[in-house]
Coordinates of C-alpha atoms in Angstrom, one line a residue:
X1 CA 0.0 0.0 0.0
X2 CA 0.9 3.3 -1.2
X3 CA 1.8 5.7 1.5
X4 CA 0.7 9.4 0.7
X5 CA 3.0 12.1 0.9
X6 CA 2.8 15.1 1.9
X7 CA 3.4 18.5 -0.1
X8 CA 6.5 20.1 -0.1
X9 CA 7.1 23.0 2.7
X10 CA 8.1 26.0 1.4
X11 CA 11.0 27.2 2.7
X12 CA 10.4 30.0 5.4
X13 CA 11.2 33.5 4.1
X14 CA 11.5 32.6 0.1
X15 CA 7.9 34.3 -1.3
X16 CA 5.7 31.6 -4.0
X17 CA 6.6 31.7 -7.3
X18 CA 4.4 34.5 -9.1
X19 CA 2.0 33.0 -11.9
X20 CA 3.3 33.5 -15.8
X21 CA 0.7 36.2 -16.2
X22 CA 2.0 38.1 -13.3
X23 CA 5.7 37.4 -14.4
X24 CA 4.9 39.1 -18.0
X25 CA 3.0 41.8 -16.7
X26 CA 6.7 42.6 -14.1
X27 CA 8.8 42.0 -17.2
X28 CA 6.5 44.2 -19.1
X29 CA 6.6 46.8 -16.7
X30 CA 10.1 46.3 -16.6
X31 CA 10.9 46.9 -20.3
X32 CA 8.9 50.0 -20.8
X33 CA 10.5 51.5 -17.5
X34 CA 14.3 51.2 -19.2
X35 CA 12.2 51.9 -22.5
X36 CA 11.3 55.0 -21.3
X37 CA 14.3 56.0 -19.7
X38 CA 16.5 59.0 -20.5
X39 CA 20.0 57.4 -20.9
X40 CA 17.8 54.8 -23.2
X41 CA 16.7 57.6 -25.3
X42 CA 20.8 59.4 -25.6
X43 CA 21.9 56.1 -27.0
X44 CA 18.9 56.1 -29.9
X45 CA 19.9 59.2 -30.4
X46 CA 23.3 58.6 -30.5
X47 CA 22.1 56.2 -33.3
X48 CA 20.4 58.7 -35.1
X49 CA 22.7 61.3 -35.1
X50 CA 25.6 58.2 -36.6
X51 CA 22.7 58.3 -39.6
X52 CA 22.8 61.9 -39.9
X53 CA 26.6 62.0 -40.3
X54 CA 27.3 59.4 -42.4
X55 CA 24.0 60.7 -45.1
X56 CA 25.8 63.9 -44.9
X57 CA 29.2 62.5 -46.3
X58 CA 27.3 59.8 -48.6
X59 CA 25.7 60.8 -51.8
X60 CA 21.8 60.0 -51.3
X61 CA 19.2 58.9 -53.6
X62 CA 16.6 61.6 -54.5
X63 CA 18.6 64.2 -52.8
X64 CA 22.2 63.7 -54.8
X65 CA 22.8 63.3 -58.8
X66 CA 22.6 60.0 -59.6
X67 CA 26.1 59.9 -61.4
X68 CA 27.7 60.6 -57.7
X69 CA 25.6 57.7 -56.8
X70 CA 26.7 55.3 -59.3
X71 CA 30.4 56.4 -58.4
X72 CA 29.9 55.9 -54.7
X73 CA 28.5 52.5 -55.1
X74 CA 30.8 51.1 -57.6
X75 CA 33.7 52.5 -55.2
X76 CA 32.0 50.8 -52.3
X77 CA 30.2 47.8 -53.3
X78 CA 30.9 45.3 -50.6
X79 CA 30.7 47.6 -48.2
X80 CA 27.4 49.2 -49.2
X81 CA 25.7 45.2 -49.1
X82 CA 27.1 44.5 -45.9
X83 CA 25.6 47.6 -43.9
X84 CA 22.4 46.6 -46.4
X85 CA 22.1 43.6 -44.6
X86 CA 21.8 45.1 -41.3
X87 CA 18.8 47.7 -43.1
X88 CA 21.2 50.5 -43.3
X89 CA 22.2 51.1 -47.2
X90 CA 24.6 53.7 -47.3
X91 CA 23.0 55.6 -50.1
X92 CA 19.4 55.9 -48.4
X93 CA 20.2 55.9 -45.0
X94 CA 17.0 58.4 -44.2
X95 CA 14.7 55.8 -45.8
X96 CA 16.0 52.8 -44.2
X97 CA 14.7 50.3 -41.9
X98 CA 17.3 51.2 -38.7
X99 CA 16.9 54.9 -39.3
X100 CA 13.0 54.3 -39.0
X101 CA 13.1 52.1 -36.0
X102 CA 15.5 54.2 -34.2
X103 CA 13.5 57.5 -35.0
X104 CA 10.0 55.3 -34.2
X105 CA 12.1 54.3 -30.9
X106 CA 12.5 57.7 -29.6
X107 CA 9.1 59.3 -30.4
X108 CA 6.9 56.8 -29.3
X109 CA 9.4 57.0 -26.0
X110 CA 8.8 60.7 -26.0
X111 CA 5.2 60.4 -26.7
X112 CA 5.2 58.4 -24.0
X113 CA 6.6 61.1 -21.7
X114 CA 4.2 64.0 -23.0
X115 CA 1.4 62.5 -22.4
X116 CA 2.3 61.4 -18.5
X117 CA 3.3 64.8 -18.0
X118 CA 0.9 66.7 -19.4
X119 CA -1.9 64.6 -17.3
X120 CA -0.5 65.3 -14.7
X121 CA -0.1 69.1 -15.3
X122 CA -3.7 69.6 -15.9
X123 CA -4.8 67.4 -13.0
X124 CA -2.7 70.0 -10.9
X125 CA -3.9 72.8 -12.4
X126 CA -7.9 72.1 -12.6
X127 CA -7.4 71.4 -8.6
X128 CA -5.5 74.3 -8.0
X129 CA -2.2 73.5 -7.3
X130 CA -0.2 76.2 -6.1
X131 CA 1.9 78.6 -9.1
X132 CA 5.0 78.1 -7.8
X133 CA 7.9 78.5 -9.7
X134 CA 8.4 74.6 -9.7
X135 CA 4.8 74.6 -11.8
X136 CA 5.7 77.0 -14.4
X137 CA 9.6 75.5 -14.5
X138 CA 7.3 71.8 -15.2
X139 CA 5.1 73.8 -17.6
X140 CA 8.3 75.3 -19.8
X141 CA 9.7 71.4 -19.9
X142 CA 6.5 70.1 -21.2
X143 CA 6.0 72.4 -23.8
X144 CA 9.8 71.8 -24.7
X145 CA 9.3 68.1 -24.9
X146 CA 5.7 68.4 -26.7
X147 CA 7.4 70.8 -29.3
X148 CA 9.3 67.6 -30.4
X149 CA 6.7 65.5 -30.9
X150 CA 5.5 68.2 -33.0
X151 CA 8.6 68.8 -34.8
X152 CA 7.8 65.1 -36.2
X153 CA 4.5 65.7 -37.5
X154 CA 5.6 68.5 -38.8
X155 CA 8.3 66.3 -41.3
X156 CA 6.3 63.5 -42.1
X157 CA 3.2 65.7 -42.9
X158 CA 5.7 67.9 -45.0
X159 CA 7.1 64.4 -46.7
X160 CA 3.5 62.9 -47.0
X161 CA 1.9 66.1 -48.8
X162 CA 5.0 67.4 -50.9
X163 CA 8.2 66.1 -53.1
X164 CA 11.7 65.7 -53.3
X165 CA 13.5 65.7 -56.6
X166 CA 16.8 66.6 -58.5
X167 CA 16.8 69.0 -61.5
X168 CA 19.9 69.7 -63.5
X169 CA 19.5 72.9 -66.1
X170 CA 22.1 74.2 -68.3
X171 CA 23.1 77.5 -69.1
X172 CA 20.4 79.2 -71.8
X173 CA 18.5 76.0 -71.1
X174 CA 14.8 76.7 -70.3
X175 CA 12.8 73.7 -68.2
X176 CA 9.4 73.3 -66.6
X177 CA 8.6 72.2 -63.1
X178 CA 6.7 69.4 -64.2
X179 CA 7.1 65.6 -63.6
X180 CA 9.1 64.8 -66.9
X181 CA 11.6 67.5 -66.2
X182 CA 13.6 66.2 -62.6
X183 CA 16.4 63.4 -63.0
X184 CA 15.3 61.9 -60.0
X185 CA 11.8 62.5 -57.8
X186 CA 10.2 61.3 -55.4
X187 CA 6.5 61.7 -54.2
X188 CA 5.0 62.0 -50.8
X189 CA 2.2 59.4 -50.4
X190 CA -0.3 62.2 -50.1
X191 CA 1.0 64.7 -52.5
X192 CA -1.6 65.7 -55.5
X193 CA 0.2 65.0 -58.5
X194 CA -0.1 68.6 -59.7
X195 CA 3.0 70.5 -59.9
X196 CA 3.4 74.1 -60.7
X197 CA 4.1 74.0 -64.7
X198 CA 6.0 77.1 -64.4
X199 CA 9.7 77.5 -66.1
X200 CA 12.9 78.1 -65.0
X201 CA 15.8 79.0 -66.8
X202 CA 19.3 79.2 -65.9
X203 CA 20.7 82.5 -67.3
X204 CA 24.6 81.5 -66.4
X205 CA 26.5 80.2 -63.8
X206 CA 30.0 81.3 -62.1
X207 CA 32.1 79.8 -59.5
X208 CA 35.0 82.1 -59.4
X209 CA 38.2 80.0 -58.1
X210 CA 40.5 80.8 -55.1
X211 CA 44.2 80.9 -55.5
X212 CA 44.4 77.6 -54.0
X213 CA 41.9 76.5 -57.3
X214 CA 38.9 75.8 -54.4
X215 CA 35.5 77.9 -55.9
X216 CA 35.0 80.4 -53.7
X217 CA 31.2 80.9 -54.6
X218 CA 28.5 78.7 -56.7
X219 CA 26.6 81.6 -58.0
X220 CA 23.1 80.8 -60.4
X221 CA 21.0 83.7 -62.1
X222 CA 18.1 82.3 -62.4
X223 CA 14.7 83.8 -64.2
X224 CA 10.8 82.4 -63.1
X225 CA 8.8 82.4 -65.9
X226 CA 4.6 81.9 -65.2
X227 CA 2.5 81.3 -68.4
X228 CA 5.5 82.8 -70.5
X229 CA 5.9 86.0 -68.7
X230 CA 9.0 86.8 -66.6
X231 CA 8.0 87.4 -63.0
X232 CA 11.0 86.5 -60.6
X233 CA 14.9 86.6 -61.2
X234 CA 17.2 85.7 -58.2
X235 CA 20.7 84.5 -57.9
X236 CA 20.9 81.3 -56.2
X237 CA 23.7 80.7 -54.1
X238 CA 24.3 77.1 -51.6
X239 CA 22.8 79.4 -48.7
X240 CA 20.0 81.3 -50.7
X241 CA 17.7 79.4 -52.3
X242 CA 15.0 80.0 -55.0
X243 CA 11.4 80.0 -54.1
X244 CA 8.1 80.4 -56.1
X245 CA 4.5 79.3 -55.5
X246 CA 5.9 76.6 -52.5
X247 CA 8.4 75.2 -55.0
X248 CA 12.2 75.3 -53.4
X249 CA 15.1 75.3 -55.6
X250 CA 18.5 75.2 -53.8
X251 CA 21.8 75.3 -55.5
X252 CA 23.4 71.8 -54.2
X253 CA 26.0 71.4 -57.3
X254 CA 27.5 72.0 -60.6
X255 CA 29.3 70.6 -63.5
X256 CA 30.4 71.2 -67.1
X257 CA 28.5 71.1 -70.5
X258 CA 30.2 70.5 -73.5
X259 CA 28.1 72.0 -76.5
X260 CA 28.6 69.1 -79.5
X261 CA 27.6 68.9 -82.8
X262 CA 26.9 65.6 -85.1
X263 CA 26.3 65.9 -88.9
X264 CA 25.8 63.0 -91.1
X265 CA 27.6 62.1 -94.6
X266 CA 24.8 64.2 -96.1
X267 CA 25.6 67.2 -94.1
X268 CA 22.6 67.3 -91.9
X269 CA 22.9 68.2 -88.4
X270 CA 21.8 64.6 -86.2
X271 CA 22.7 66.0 -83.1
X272 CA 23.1 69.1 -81.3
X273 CA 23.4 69.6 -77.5
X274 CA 25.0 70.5 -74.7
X275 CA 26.3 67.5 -72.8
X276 CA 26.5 67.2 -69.3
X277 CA 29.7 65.8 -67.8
X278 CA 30.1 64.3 -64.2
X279 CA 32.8 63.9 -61.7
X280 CA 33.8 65.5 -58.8
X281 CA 37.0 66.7 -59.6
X282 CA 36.1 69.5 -61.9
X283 CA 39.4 69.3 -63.4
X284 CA 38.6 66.0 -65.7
X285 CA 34.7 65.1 -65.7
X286 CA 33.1 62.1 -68.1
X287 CA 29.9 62.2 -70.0
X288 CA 28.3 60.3 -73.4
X289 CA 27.5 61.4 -76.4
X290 CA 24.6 59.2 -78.3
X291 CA 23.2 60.2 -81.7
X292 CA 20.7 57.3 -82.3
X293 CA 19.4 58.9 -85.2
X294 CA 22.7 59.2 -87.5
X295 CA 20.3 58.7 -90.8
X296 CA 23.3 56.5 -92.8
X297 CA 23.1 53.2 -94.0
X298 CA 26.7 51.8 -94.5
X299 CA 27.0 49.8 -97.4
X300 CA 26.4 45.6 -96.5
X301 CA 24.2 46.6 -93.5
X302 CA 19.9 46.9 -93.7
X303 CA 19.7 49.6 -90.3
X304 CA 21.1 52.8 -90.2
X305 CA 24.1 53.2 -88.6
X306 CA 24.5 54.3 -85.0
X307 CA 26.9 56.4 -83.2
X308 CA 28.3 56.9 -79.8
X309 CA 31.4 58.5 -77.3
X310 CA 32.7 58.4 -74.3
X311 CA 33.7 61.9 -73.6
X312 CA 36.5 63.1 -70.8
X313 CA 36.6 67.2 -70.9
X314 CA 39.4 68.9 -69.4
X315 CA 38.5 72.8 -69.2
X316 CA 42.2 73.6 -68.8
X317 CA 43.8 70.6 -71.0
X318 CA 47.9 70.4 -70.6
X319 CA 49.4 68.9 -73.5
X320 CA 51.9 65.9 -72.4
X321 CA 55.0 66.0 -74.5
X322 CA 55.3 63.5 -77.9
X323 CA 57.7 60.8 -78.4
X324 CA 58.7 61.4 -81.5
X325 CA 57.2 62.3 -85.1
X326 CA 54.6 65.2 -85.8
X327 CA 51.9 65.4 -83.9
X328 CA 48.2 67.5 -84.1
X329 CA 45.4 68.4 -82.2
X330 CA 44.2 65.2 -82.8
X331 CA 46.4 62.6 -81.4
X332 CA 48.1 65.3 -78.7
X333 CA 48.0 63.0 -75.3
X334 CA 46.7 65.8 -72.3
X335 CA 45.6 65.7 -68.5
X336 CA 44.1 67.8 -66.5
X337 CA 44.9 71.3 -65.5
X338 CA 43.0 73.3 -63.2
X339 CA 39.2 73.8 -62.9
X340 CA 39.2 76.9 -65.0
X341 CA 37.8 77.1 -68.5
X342 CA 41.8 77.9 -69.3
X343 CA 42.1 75.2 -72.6
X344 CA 39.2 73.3 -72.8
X345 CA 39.6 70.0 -74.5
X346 CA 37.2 67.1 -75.3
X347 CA 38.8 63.7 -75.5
X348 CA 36.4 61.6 -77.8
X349 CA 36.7 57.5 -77.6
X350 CA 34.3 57.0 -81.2
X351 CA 31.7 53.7 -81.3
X352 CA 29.7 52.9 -84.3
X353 CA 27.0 50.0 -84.4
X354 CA 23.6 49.8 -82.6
X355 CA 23.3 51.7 -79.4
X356 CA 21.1 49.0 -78.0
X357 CA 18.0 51.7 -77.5
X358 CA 15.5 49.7 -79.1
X359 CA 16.1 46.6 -76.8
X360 CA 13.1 47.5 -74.1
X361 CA 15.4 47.9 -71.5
X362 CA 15.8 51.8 -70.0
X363 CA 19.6 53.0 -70.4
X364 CA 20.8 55.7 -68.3
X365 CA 21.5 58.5 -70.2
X366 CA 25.0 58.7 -68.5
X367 CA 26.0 55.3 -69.8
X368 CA 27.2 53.6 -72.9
X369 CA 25.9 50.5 -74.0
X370 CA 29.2 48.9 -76.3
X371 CA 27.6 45.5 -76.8
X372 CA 26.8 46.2 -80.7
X373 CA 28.9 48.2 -81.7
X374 CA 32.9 48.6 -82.4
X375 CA 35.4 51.1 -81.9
X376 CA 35.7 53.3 -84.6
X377 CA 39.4 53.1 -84.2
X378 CA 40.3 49.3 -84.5
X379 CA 42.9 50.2 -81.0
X380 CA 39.6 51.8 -79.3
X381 CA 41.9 55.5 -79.4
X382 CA 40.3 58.9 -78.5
X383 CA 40.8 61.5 -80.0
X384 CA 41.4 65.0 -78.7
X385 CA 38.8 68.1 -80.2
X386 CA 39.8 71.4 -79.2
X387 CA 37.2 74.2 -78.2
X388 CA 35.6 76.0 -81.5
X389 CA 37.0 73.0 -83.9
X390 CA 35.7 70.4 -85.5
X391 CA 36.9 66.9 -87.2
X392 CA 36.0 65.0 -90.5
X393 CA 35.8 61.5 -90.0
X394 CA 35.5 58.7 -92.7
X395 CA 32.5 56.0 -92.5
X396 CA 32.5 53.1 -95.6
X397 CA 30.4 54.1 -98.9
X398 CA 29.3 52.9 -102.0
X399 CA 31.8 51.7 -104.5
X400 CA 34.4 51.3 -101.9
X401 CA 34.9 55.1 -101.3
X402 CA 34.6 56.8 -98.4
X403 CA 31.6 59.8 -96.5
X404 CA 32.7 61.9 -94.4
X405 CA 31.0 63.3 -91.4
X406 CA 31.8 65.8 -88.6
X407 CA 31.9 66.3 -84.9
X408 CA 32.5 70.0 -83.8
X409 CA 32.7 71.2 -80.0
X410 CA 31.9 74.8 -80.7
X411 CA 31.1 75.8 -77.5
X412 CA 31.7 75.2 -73.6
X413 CA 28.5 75.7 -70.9
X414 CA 28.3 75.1 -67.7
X415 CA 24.9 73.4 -65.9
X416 CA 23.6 73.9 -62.2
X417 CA 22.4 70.8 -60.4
X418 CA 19.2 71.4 -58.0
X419 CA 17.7 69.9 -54.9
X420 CA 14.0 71.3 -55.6
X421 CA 11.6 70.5 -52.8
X422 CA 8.1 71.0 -51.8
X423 CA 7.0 71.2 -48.0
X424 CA 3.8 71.9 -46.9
X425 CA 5.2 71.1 -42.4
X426 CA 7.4 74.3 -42.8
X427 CA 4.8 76.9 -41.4
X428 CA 4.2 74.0 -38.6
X429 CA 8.0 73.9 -38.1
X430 CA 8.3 77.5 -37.6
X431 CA 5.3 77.2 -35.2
X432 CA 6.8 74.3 -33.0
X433 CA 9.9 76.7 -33.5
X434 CA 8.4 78.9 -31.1
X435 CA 6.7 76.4 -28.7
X436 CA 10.3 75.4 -28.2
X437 CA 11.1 79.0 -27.5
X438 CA 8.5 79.3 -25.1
X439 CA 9.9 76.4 -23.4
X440 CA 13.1 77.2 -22.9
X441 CA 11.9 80.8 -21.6
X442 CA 10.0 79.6 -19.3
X443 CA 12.3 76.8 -17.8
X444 CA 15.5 78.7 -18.0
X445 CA 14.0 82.6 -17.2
X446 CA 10.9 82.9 -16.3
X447 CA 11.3 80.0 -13.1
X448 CA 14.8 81.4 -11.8
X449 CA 13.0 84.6 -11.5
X450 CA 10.2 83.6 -9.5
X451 CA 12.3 81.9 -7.6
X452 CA 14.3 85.2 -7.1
X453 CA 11.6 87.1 -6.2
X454 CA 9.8 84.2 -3.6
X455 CA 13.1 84.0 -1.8
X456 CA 12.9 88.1 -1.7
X457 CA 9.9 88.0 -0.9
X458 CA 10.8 85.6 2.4
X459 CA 13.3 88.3 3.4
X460 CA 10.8 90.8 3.6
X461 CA 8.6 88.9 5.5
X462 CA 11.0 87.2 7.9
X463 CA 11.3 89.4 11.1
X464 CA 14.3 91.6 12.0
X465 CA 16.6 89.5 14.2
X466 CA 14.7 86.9 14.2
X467 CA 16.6 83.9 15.8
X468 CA 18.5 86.3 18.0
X469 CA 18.0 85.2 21.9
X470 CA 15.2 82.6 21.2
X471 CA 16.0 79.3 22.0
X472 CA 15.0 75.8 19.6
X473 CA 11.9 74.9 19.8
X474 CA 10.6 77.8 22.0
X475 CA 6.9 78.8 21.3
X476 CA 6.5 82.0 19.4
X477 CA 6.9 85.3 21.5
X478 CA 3.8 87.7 21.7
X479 CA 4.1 90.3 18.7
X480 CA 6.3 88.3 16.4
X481 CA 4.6 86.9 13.1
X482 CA 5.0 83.4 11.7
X483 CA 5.1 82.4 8.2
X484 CA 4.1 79.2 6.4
X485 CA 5.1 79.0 3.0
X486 CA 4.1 75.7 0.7
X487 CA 6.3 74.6 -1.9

């Protein structure tokens, strides 16, 4: 027969284990508490401000030209995938996952705090707690704390209801705020879809150099033009930006524009246009010249023949010395000189065959596509094409002659490169501008000085000598006037 036994004793002095629901709600309770937490909310931050920095130093999509992009990545490929895989790509830091949970992190944390506070402010005010300067000194902190809260609103309602794009204009160049004309945009999930449709032309640029060859200004003149009348011009400088009907345009960099000009074996003109170089050494930039519509059928071949370049400009060419022989324009080796439009040169590397538009595919207009098509020189040479000349190349013809055609660089612009932006949360920014204002005034001014003036105001009432001859924790003498003060 079984004997029964009995249940364990607990052992004096140790409490019973607390049920799981009770165990959750303490860990619960736990994790918001450090949540919530100031030195938890310097280390997000901290994180945040890490994002800042390194978007600051990293071109960004949307907000950078694409070509500094593409150079950035292709410089930093492994590198860029790694911090992708832990949701921070390096080009879009302010759109990734750990800049969003960081930011999410420390709002809901401070909404946290606001709302706390601020329930407990007007509890003590509707029952008439005392104005001390403690009350107004809790006041000024809450409104400094809620003015953060707004401060986010503020961006993501100026994000959701506006745009952010990149705009590139050229000298004499002419372009409408309109959808088709920005290299890169992007839309706010509540914006309209209507912009402006007004133009904007870029009269000329300067950036006058330094004796050290640094620009010591990025100047734009700039002319508004609404329903073909002129109404605004401006110069637009890095720290003085256009604006017109809630459409920002801020001067965020520059580049040059070689003016180039095609024409066929028949002597029609198939391309003419400024090109737009990149690189950030302004001494030696790269660009592509593309004239899908050359209009010449070389003999043996059904499709009209195609033509292409990869250009490098050097605005103030130096010629390297030849070894040997004569030597011309043409075959002169050069590099770079300084960023000044002292000799300006256009090294041209010549491709003839099918640019490979037709495929379906979208090709970036700052991009070659070599796959069908051959050097035009069988040792894939450039050539060099000094400003206001031209050269007369030789394609196959009937009858095996020769037709000539020409490429001229007859002129040199420059173009200015925009960050345009629309934000609708900028009145609301200056607004939570001055609830932070308030804030701070009130907790750093206006609570010292009450404080000032109580503690004056307990000297005045405090009676002359008092102390003198009484003894601790004698009753009050006849005549002399007691004062309780709540704090």
């Amino acid at each position: 027969m079984a004997t029964a036994t009995a249940p364990p004793t607990p052992t004096r002095g140790s409490p019973p284990p607390l049920p799981i629901r009770a165990r959750t709600r303490l860990w619960l309770g736990n994790f918001w508490h450090q949540y919530t937490r100031m030195r938890t909310a310097i280390y997000m931050l901290i994180g945040v401000l890490g994002i800042v920095l390194i978007g600051t130093f990293v071109p960004q999509e949307f907000t950078s030209s694409q070509g500094k992009v593409a150079e950035f990545l292709a410089a930093h490929t492994e590198l860029n995938g790694l911090t992708s895989k832990l949701g921070l790509p390096l080009t879009s830091v302010f759109v990734s996952p750990l800049f969003y949970v960081l930011l999410g992190s420390i709002y809901i944390a401070l909404l946290s705090c606001v709302i706390n506070r601020g329930r407990a402010l007007v509890a003590r005010t509707l029952r008439g707690y005392p104005r001390t300067p403690q009350y107004w000194g809790e006041w000024g902190s809450w409104l400094f704390h809620t003015s953060f809260f707004l401060l986010l609103i503020a961006v993501v309602w100026g994000k959701a209801t506006g745009f952010d794009g990149i705009m590139t204009i050229t000298e004499g160049q002419r372009v409408a705020e309109t959808r088709a004309s920005y290299d890169t945009l992007q839309e706010g999930m509540l914006f309209s879809g209507r912009h402006a449709g007004y133009e904007v032309q870029l009269n000329r640029f300067a950036a006058p150099l330094q004796a050290n060859g640094v620009p010591e200004d990025f100047v734009s003149n700039v002319s508004v033009y609404d329903a073909g009348r002129p109404v605004l011009t401006k110069d637009v400088r890095v720290n003085d930006f256009l604006g017109y009907h809630d459409v920002d345009f801020y001067q965020q960099d520059y580049g040059w524009a070689p003016h180039m000009v095609v024409t066929n074996p028949s002597g029609e003109v198939v391309s003419d246009s400024a090109i737009q170089m990149l690189g950030g050494d302004k001494t030696a930039s790269t660009g592509v010249l593309k004239v899908p519509a050359f209009n010449y059928v070389m003999p043996g071949e059904t499709r009209p023949t195609q033509i292409g370049a990869h250009l490098v400009l050097y605005p103030d060419a130096q010629a390297l010395p030849t070894v040997g022989g004569s030597s011309n324009a043409l075959n002169i080796d050069f590099a770079a000189g300084s960023a000044a439009a002292g000799n300006p040169v256009v090294e041209v590397q010549l491709f003839v065959g099918n640019l490979g538009l037709d495929s379906g595919a979208s090709q970036d207009v700052f991009s070659l596509d070599t796959g069908g098509m051959r050097p035009y020189y069988q040792s894939a040479a450039a050539f060099a094409l000094p400003l206001h000349q031209s050269v007369t190349l030789q394609l196959p013809a009937a009858n095996n002659s020769t037709a000539g055609f020409t490429i001229s660089f007859p002129d040199l612009k420059q173009f200015s490169l925009f960050h345009v932006k629309q934000d609708n949360g900028v009145p609301l920014v200056y607004a939570t501008f001055m609830l932070t204002m308030v804030g701070l005034l009130t907790k750093l001014y206006l609570r010292p000085f009450l404080e000032r003036r109580q503690r004056a105001r307990r000297a005045t009432l405090s009676p002359v000598g008092a102390g003198a001859g009484v003894r601790p924790g004698a009753p009050p003498q006849p005549g002399v006037r007691e004062e309780v003060l709540s704090r």
